Amino acid sequence: MEMRMKKKNIILHIVSFCILCVGFVLCRFVFVDFHGMYQWPKILFYFGLLVIVASFFFKGKITPLCTSFAYLVGFAWGAILQTDGVDPGGGRTNNLWIIWTVVFICIVIISVLTELIINIKQKIKHKSDKELKN
């Protein structure tokens, strides 16, 4: 039984990693003409990778998939809600990267908190079930 759970955990995290990689390739290389960012997609990818790796060691079930999809969802929201502007020096500004980052991090935080709440509830239920048997 334990081996099957380890295998499921590995598969889940590999799939999540692959989805994150697809999102990175799309955002970094395919859509680069749209947003013009070279470094920021890589930074967000590394953050997502770090979250997925940490989730693997904590046996996360929700966090890895949410993280991988949050990369693309954050980019999509940033693309939809972005605004162009001009800074005081006359340079061009755009807030896509801010929206992308905020949405990405918020989804990751929500997924981690959801996972923690579910795990705490399961431990409480398991403990109460164990006490009822005794």
mmCIF file with all atom_site columns, C-alpha atoms in Angstrom:
data_model
loop_
_atom_site.group_PDB
_atom_site.id
_atom_site.type_symbol
_atom_site.label_atom_id
_atom_site.label_alt_id
_atom_site.label_comp_id
_atom_site.label_asym_id
_atom_site.label_entity_id
_atom_site.label_seq_id
_atom_site.pdbx_PDB_ins_code
_atom_site.Cartn_x
_atom_site.Cartn_y
_atom_site.Cartn_z
_atom_site.occupancy
_atom_site.B_iso_or_equiv
_atom_site.pdbx_formal_charge
_atom_site.auth_seq_id
_atom_site.auth_comp_id
_atom_site.auth_asym_id
_atom_site.auth_atom_id
_atom_site.pdbx_PDB_model_num
ATOM 1   C CA . MET A 1 1   ? 0.000   0.000  0.000   1.00 0.00 ? 1   MET A CA 1
ATOM 2   C CA . GLU A 1 2   ? 2.805   2.407  0.920   1.00 0.00 ? 2   GLU A CA 1
ATOM 3   C CA . MET A 1 3   ? 4.597   1.771  -2.387  1.00 0.00 ? 3   MET A CA 1
ATOM 4   C CA . ARG A 1 4   ? 1.432   2.595  -4.331  1.00 0.00 ? 4   ARG A CA 1
ATOM 5   C CA . MET A 1 5   ? 1.115   5.909  -2.469  1.00 0.00 ? 5   MET A CA 1
ATOM 6   C CA . LYS A 1 6   ? 4.749   6.766  -3.247  1.00 0.00 ? 6   LYS A CA 1
ATOM 7   C CA . LYS A 1 7   ? 4.174   5.982  -6.911  1.00 0.00 ? 7   LYS A CA 1
ATOM 8   C CA . LYS A 1 8   ? 1.058   8.182  -7.010  1.00 0.00 ? 8   LYS A CA 1
ATOM 9   C CA . ASN A 1 9   ? 2.990   11.005 -5.336  1.00 0.00 ? 9   ASN A CA 1
ATOM 10  C CA . ILE A 1 10  ? 5.822   10.726 -7.872  1.00 0.00 ? 10  ILE A CA 1
ATOM 11  C CA . ILE A 1 11  ? 3.450   10.644 -10.856 1.00 0.00 ? 11  ILE A CA 1
ATOM 12  C CA . LEU A 1 12  ? 1.448   13.615 -9.558  1.00 0.00 ? 12  LEU A CA 1
ATOM 13  C CA . HIS A 1 13  ? 4.570   15.710 -9.127  1.00 0.00 ? 13  HIS A CA 1
ATOM 14  C CA . ILE A 1 14  ? 6.052   14.710 -12.489 1.00 0.00 ? 14  ILE A CA 1
ATOM 15  C CA . VAL A 1 15  ? 2.792   15.655 -14.227 1.00 0.00 ? 15  VAL A CA 1
ATOM 16  C CA . SER A 1 16  ? 2.745   18.963 -12.330 1.00 0.00 ? 16  SER A CA 1
ATOM 17  C CA . PHE A 1 17  ? 6.353   19.619 -13.318 1.00 0.00 ? 17  PHE A CA 1
ATOM 18  C CA . CYS A 1 18  ? 5.540   18.904 -16.966 1.00 0.00 ? 18  CYS A CA 1
ATOM 19  C CA . ILE A 1 19  ? 2.564   21.288 -16.912 1.00 0.00 ? 19  ILE A CA 1
ATOM 20  C CA . LEU A 1 20  ? 4.751   23.959 -15.332 1.00 0.00 ? 20  LEU A CA 1
ATOM 21  C CA . CYS A 1 21  ? 7.391   23.388 -18.045 1.00 0.00 ? 21  CYS A CA 1
ATOM 22  C CA . VAL A 1 22  ? 4.786   23.749 -20.795 1.00 0.00 ? 22  VAL A CA 1
ATOM 23  C CA . GLY A 1 23  ? 3.605   26.989 -19.210 1.00 0.00 ? 23  GLY A CA 1
ATOM 24  C CA . PHE A 1 24  ? 7.178   28.237 -19.004 1.00 0.00 ? 24  PHE A CA 1
ATOM 25  C CA . VAL A 1 25  ? 7.924   27.422 -22.654 1.00 0.00 ? 25  VAL A CA 1
ATOM 26  C CA . LEU A 1 26  ? 4.729   29.136 -23.754 1.00 0.00 ? 26  LEU A CA 1
ATOM 27  C CA . CYS A 1 27  ? 5.237   32.255 -21.648 1.00 0.00 ? 27  CYS A CA 1
ATOM 28  C CA . ARG A 1 28  ? 8.982   32.578 -22.097 1.00 0.00 ? 28  ARG A CA 1
ATOM 29  C CA . PHE A 1 29  ? 9.397   31.686 -25.766 1.00 0.00 ? 29  PHE A CA 1
ATOM 30  C CA . VAL A 1 30  ? 6.053   31.653 -27.581 1.00 0.00 ? 30  VAL A CA 1
ATOM 31  C CA . PHE A 1 31  ? 4.523   34.800 -26.041 1.00 0.00 ? 31  PHE A CA 1
ATOM 32  C CA . VAL A 1 32  ? 7.760   36.785 -25.646 1.00 0.00 ? 32  VAL A CA 1
ATOM 33  C CA . ASP A 1 33  ? 6.779   39.167 -28.458 1.00 0.00 ? 33  ASP A CA 1
ATOM 34  C CA . PHE A 1 34  ? 3.538   39.870 -26.595 1.00 0.00 ? 34  PHE A CA 1
ATOM 35  C CA . HIS A 1 35  ? 5.097   40.769 -23.222 1.00 0.00 ? 35  HIS A CA 1
ATOM 36  C CA . GLY A 1 36  ? 8.791   41.365 -23.929 1.00 0.00 ? 36  GLY A CA 1
ATOM 37  C CA . MET A 1 37  ? 9.988   39.800 -20.647 1.00 0.00 ? 37  MET A CA 1
ATOM 38  C CA . TYR A 1 38  ? 12.978  37.480 -20.681 1.00 0.00 ? 38  TYR A CA 1
ATOM 39  C CA . GLN A 1 39  ? 13.966  37.106 -17.025 1.00 0.00 ? 39  GLN A CA 1
ATOM 40  C CA . TRP A 1 40  ? 10.640  37.282 -15.152 1.00 0.00 ? 40  TRP A CA 1
ATOM 41  C CA . PRO A 1 41  ? 9.080   34.113 -16.635 1.00 0.00 ? 41  PRO A CA 1
ATOM 42  C CA . LYS A 1 42  ? 12.209  32.245 -15.555 1.00 0.00 ? 42  LYS A CA 1
ATOM 43  C CA . ILE A 1 43  ? 12.054  33.646 -12.005 1.00 0.00 ? 43  ILE A CA 1
ATOM 44  C CA . LEU A 1 44  ? 8.402   32.630 -11.634 1.00 0.00 ? 44  LEU A CA 1
ATOM 45  C CA . PHE A 1 45  ? 9.220   29.207 -13.108 1.00 0.00 ? 45  PHE A CA 1
ATOM 46  C CA . TYR A 1 46  ? 11.950  28.678 -10.500 1.00 0.00 ? 46  TYR A CA 1
ATOM 47  C CA . PHE A 1 47  ? 9.556   29.710 -7.736  1.00 0.00 ? 47  PHE A CA 1
ATOM 48  C CA . GLY A 1 48  ? 6.954   27.237 -9.034  1.00 0.00 ? 48  GLY A CA 1
ATOM 49  C CA . LEU A 1 49  ? 9.594   24.522 -9.280  1.00 0.00 ? 49  LEU A CA 1
ATOM 50  C CA . LEU A 1 50  ? 10.649  25.170 -5.691  1.00 0.00 ? 50  LEU A CA 1
ATOM 51  C CA . VAL A 1 51  ? 7.036   24.882 -4.514  1.00 0.00 ? 51  VAL A CA 1
ATOM 52  C CA . ILE A 1 52  ? 6.523   21.627 -6.434  1.00 0.00 ? 52  ILE A CA 1
ATOM 53  C CA . VAL A 1 53  ? 9.727   20.100 -5.039  1.00 0.00 ? 53  VAL A CA 1
ATOM 54  C CA . ALA A 1 54  ? 8.793   21.118 -1.478  1.00 0.00 ? 54  ALA A CA 1
ATOM 55  C CA . SER A 1 55  ? 5.311   19.716 -2.049  1.00 0.00 ? 55  SER A CA 1
ATOM 56  C CA . PHE A 1 56  ? 6.832   16.408 -3.111  1.00 0.00 ? 56  PHE A CA 1
ATOM 57  C CA . PHE A 1 57  ? 8.633   16.019 0.213   1.00 0.00 ? 57  PHE A CA 1
ATOM 58  C CA . PHE A 1 58  ? 5.504   16.998 2.155   1.00 0.00 ? 58  PHE A CA 1
ATOM 59  C CA . LYS A 1 59  ? 3.386   14.621 0.032   1.00 0.00 ? 59  LYS A CA 1
ATOM 60  C CA . GLY A 1 60  ? 1.190   17.415 -1.290  1.00 0.00 ? 60  GLY A CA 1
ATOM 61  C CA . LYS A 1 61  ? -1.796  16.502 -3.414  1.00 0.00 ? 61  LYS A CA 1
ATOM 62  C CA . ILE A 1 62  ? -3.382  19.859 -4.215  1.00 0.00 ? 62  ILE A CA 1
ATOM 63  C CA . THR A 1 63  ? -0.423  22.216 -4.212  1.00 0.00 ? 63  THR A CA 1
ATOM 64  C CA . PRO A 1 64  ? 1.619   20.787 -7.114  1.00 0.00 ? 64  PRO A CA 1
ATOM 65  C CA . LEU A 1 65  ? -1.221  20.882 -9.644  1.00 0.00 ? 65  LEU A CA 1
ATOM 66  C CA . CYS A 1 66  ? -2.462  24.268 -8.452  1.00 0.00 ? 66  CYS A CA 1
ATOM 67  C CA . THR A 1 67  ? 1.068   25.653 -8.722  1.00 0.00 ? 67  THR A CA 1
ATOM 68  C CA . SER A 1 68  ? 1.592   24.377 -12.243 1.00 0.00 ? 68  SER A CA 1
ATOM 69  C CA . PHE A 1 69  ? -1.748  25.738 -13.467 1.00 0.00 ? 69  PHE A CA 1
ATOM 70  C CA . ALA A 1 70  ? -1.335  28.978 -11.508 1.00 0.00 ? 70  ALA A CA 1
ATOM 71  C CA . TYR A 1 71  ? 1.658   29.862 -13.696 1.00 0.00 ? 71  TYR A CA 1
ATOM 72  C CA . LEU A 1 72  ? -0.541  29.974 -16.796 1.00 0.00 ? 72  LEU A CA 1
ATOM 73  C CA . VAL A 1 73  ? -3.609  31.359 -15.018 1.00 0.00 ? 73  VAL A CA 1
ATOM 74  C CA . GLY A 1 74  ? -1.533  34.204 -13.594 1.00 0.00 ? 74  GLY A CA 1
ATOM 75  C CA . PHE A 1 75  ? -0.146  34.990 -17.030 1.00 0.00 ? 75  PHE A CA 1
ATOM 76  C CA . ALA A 1 76  ? -3.622  34.939 -18.571 1.00 0.00 ? 76  ALA A CA 1
ATOM 77  C CA . TRP A 1 77  ? -5.000  37.306 -15.926 1.00 0.00 ? 77  TRP A CA 1
ATOM 78  C CA . GLY A 1 78  ? -2.002  39.562 -16.383 1.00 0.00 ? 78  GLY A CA 1
ATOM 79  C CA . ALA A 1 79  ? -2.551  39.616 -20.141 1.00 0.00 ? 79  ALA A CA 1
ATOM 80  C CA . ILE A 1 80  ? -6.246  40.405 -19.717 1.00 0.00 ? 80  ILE A CA 1
ATOM 81  C CA . LEU A 1 81  ? -5.901  43.068 -17.018 1.00 0.00 ? 81  LEU A CA 1
ATOM 82  C CA . GLN A 1 82  ? -2.616  44.702 -18.038 1.00 0.00 ? 82  GLN A CA 1
ATOM 83  C CA . THR A 1 83  ? -2.348  48.426 -18.585 1.00 0.00 ? 83  THR A CA 1
ATOM 84  C CA . ASP A 1 84  ? 0.358   50.424 -20.305 1.00 0.00 ? 84  ASP A CA 1
ATOM 85  C CA . GLY A 1 85  ? 1.661   53.646 -18.854 1.00 0.00 ? 85  GLY A CA 1
ATOM 86  C CA . VAL A 1 86  ? 4.550   56.073 -18.800 1.00 0.00 ? 86  VAL A CA 1
ATOM 87  C CA . ASP A 1 87  ? 6.899   56.626 -15.861 1.00 0.00 ? 87  ASP A CA 1
ATOM 88  C CA . PRO A 1 88  ? 7.983   60.117 -14.735 1.00 0.00 ? 88  PRO A CA 1
ATOM 89  C CA . GLY A 1 89  ? 11.105  59.875 -16.899 1.00 0.00 ? 89  GLY A CA 1
ATOM 90  C CA . GLY A 1 90  ? 9.071   59.158 -20.015 1.00 0.00 ? 90  GLY A CA 1
ATOM 91  C CA . GLY A 1 91  ? 9.762   55.401 -20.130 1.00 0.00 ? 91  GLY A CA 1
ATOM 92  C CA . ARG A 1 92  ? 7.112   52.874 -21.079 1.00 0.00 ? 92  ARG A CA 1
ATOM 93  C CA . THR A 1 93  ? 5.623   50.808 -18.225 1.00 0.00 ? 93  THR A CA 1
ATOM 94  C CA . ASN A 1 94  ? 3.320   47.811 -18.088 1.00 0.00 ? 94  ASN A CA 1
ATOM 95  C CA . ASN A 1 95  ? 1.839   45.983 -15.092 1.00 0.00 ? 95  ASN A CA 1
ATOM 96  C CA . LEU A 1 96  ? 1.412   42.492 -16.625 1.00 0.00 ? 96  LEU A CA 1
ATOM 97  C CA . TRP A 1 97  ? 4.326   41.147 -14.584 1.00 0.00 ? 97  TRP A CA 1
ATOM 98  C CA . ILE A 1 98  ? 2.838   42.470 -11.327 1.00 0.00 ? 98  ILE A CA 1
ATOM 99  C CA . ILE A 1 99  ? -0.598  40.958 -11.975 1.00 0.00 ? 99  ILE A CA 1
ATOM 100 C CA . TRP A 1 100 ? 0.968   37.669 -13.102 1.00 0.00 ? 100 TRP A CA 1
ATOM 101 C CA . THR A 1 101 ? 3.091   37.467 -9.962  1.00 0.00 ? 101 THR A CA 1
ATOM 102 C CA . VAL A 1 102 ? 0.313   38.390 -7.542  1.00 0.00 ? 102 VAL A CA 1
ATOM 103 C CA . VAL A 1 103 ? -2.180  35.911 -9.042  1.00 0.00 ? 103 VAL A CA 1
ATOM 104 C CA . PHE A 1 104 ? 0.458   33.154 -9.178  1.00 0.00 ? 104 PHE A CA 1
ATOM 105 C CA . ILE A 1 105 ? 1.571   33.629 -5.572  1.00 0.00 ? 105 ILE A CA 1
ATOM 106 C CA . CYS A 1 106 ? -1.993  34.007 -4.266  1.00 0.00 ? 106 CYS A CA 1
ATOM 107 C CA . ILE A 1 107 ? -3.083  30.739 -5.895  1.00 0.00 ? 107 ILE A CA 1
ATOM 108 C CA . VAL A 1 108 ? -0.020  28.960 -4.490  1.00 0.00 ? 108 VAL A CA 1
ATOM 109 C CA . ILE A 1 109 ? -0.671  30.322 -0.981  1.00 0.00 ? 109 ILE A CA 1
ATOM 110 C CA . ILE A 1 110 ? -4.353  29.379 -1.148  1.00 0.00 ? 110 ILE A CA 1
ATOM 111 C CA . SER A 1 111 ? -3.498  25.850 -2.302  1.00 0.00 ? 111 SER A CA 1
ATOM 112 C CA . VAL A 1 112 ? -0.925  25.398 0.492   1.00 0.00 ? 112 VAL A CA 1
ATOM 113 C CA . LEU A 1 113 ? -3.378  26.667 3.116   1.00 0.00 ? 113 LEU A CA 1
ATOM 114 C CA . THR A 1 114 ? -6.132  24.432 1.727   1.00 0.00 ? 114 THR A CA 1
ATOM 115 C CA . GLU A 1 115 ? -3.816  21.441 1.887   1.00 0.00 ? 115 GLU A CA 1
ATOM 116 C CA . LEU A 1 116 ? -2.834  22.266 5.476   1.00 0.00 ? 116 LEU A CA 1
ATOM 117 C CA . ILE A 1 117 ? -6.463  22.639 6.559   1.00 0.00 ? 117 ILE A CA 1
ATOM 118 C CA . ILE A 1 118 ? -7.420  19.330 4.935   1.00 0.00 ? 118 ILE A CA 1
ATOM 119 C CA . ASN A 1 119 ? -4.477  17.548 6.579   1.00 0.00 ? 119 ASN A CA 1
ATOM 120 C CA . ILE A 1 120 ? -5.307  18.994 10.004  1.00 0.00 ? 120 ILE A CA 1
ATOM 121 C CA . LYS A 1 121 ? -8.963  17.950 9.664   1.00 0.00 ? 121 LYS A CA 1
ATOM 122 C CA . GLN A 1 122 ? -7.914  14.440 8.615   1.00 0.00 ? 122 GLN A CA 1
ATOM 123 C CA . LYS A 1 123 ? -5.577  14.132 11.609  1.00 0.00 ? 123 LYS A CA 1
ATOM 124 C CA . ILE A 1 124 ? -8.307  15.304 13.963  1.00 0.00 ? 124 ILE A CA 1
ATOM 125 C CA . LYS A 1 125 ? -10.798 12.857 12.446  1.00 0.00 ? 125 LYS A CA 1
ATOM 126 C CA . HIS A 1 126 ? -8.256  10.019 12.578  1.00 0.00 ? 126 HIS A CA 1
ATOM 127 C CA . LYS A 1 127 ? -7.474  10.826 16.210  1.00 0.00 ? 127 LYS A CA 1
ATOM 128 C CA . SER A 1 128 ? -11.156 10.928 17.186  1.00 0.00 ? 128 SER A CA 1
ATOM 129 C CA . ASP A 1 129 ? -11.841 7.665  15.313  1.00 0.00 ? 129 ASP A CA 1
ATOM 130 C CA . LYS A 1 130 ? -8.944  6.052  17.151  1.00 0.00 ? 130 LYS A CA 1
ATOM 131 C CA . GLU A 1 131 ? -10.255 7.270  20.526  1.00 0.00 ? 131 GLU A CA 1
ATOM 132 C CA . LEU A 1 132 ? -13.734 5.932  19.742  1.00 0.00 ? 132 LEU A CA 1
ATOM 133 C CA . LYS A 1 133 ? -12.306 2.470  19.058  1.00 0.00 ? 133 LYS A CA 1
ATOM 134 C CA . ASN A 1 134 ? -10.537 2.442  22.434  1.00 0.00 ? 134 ASN A CA 1
#
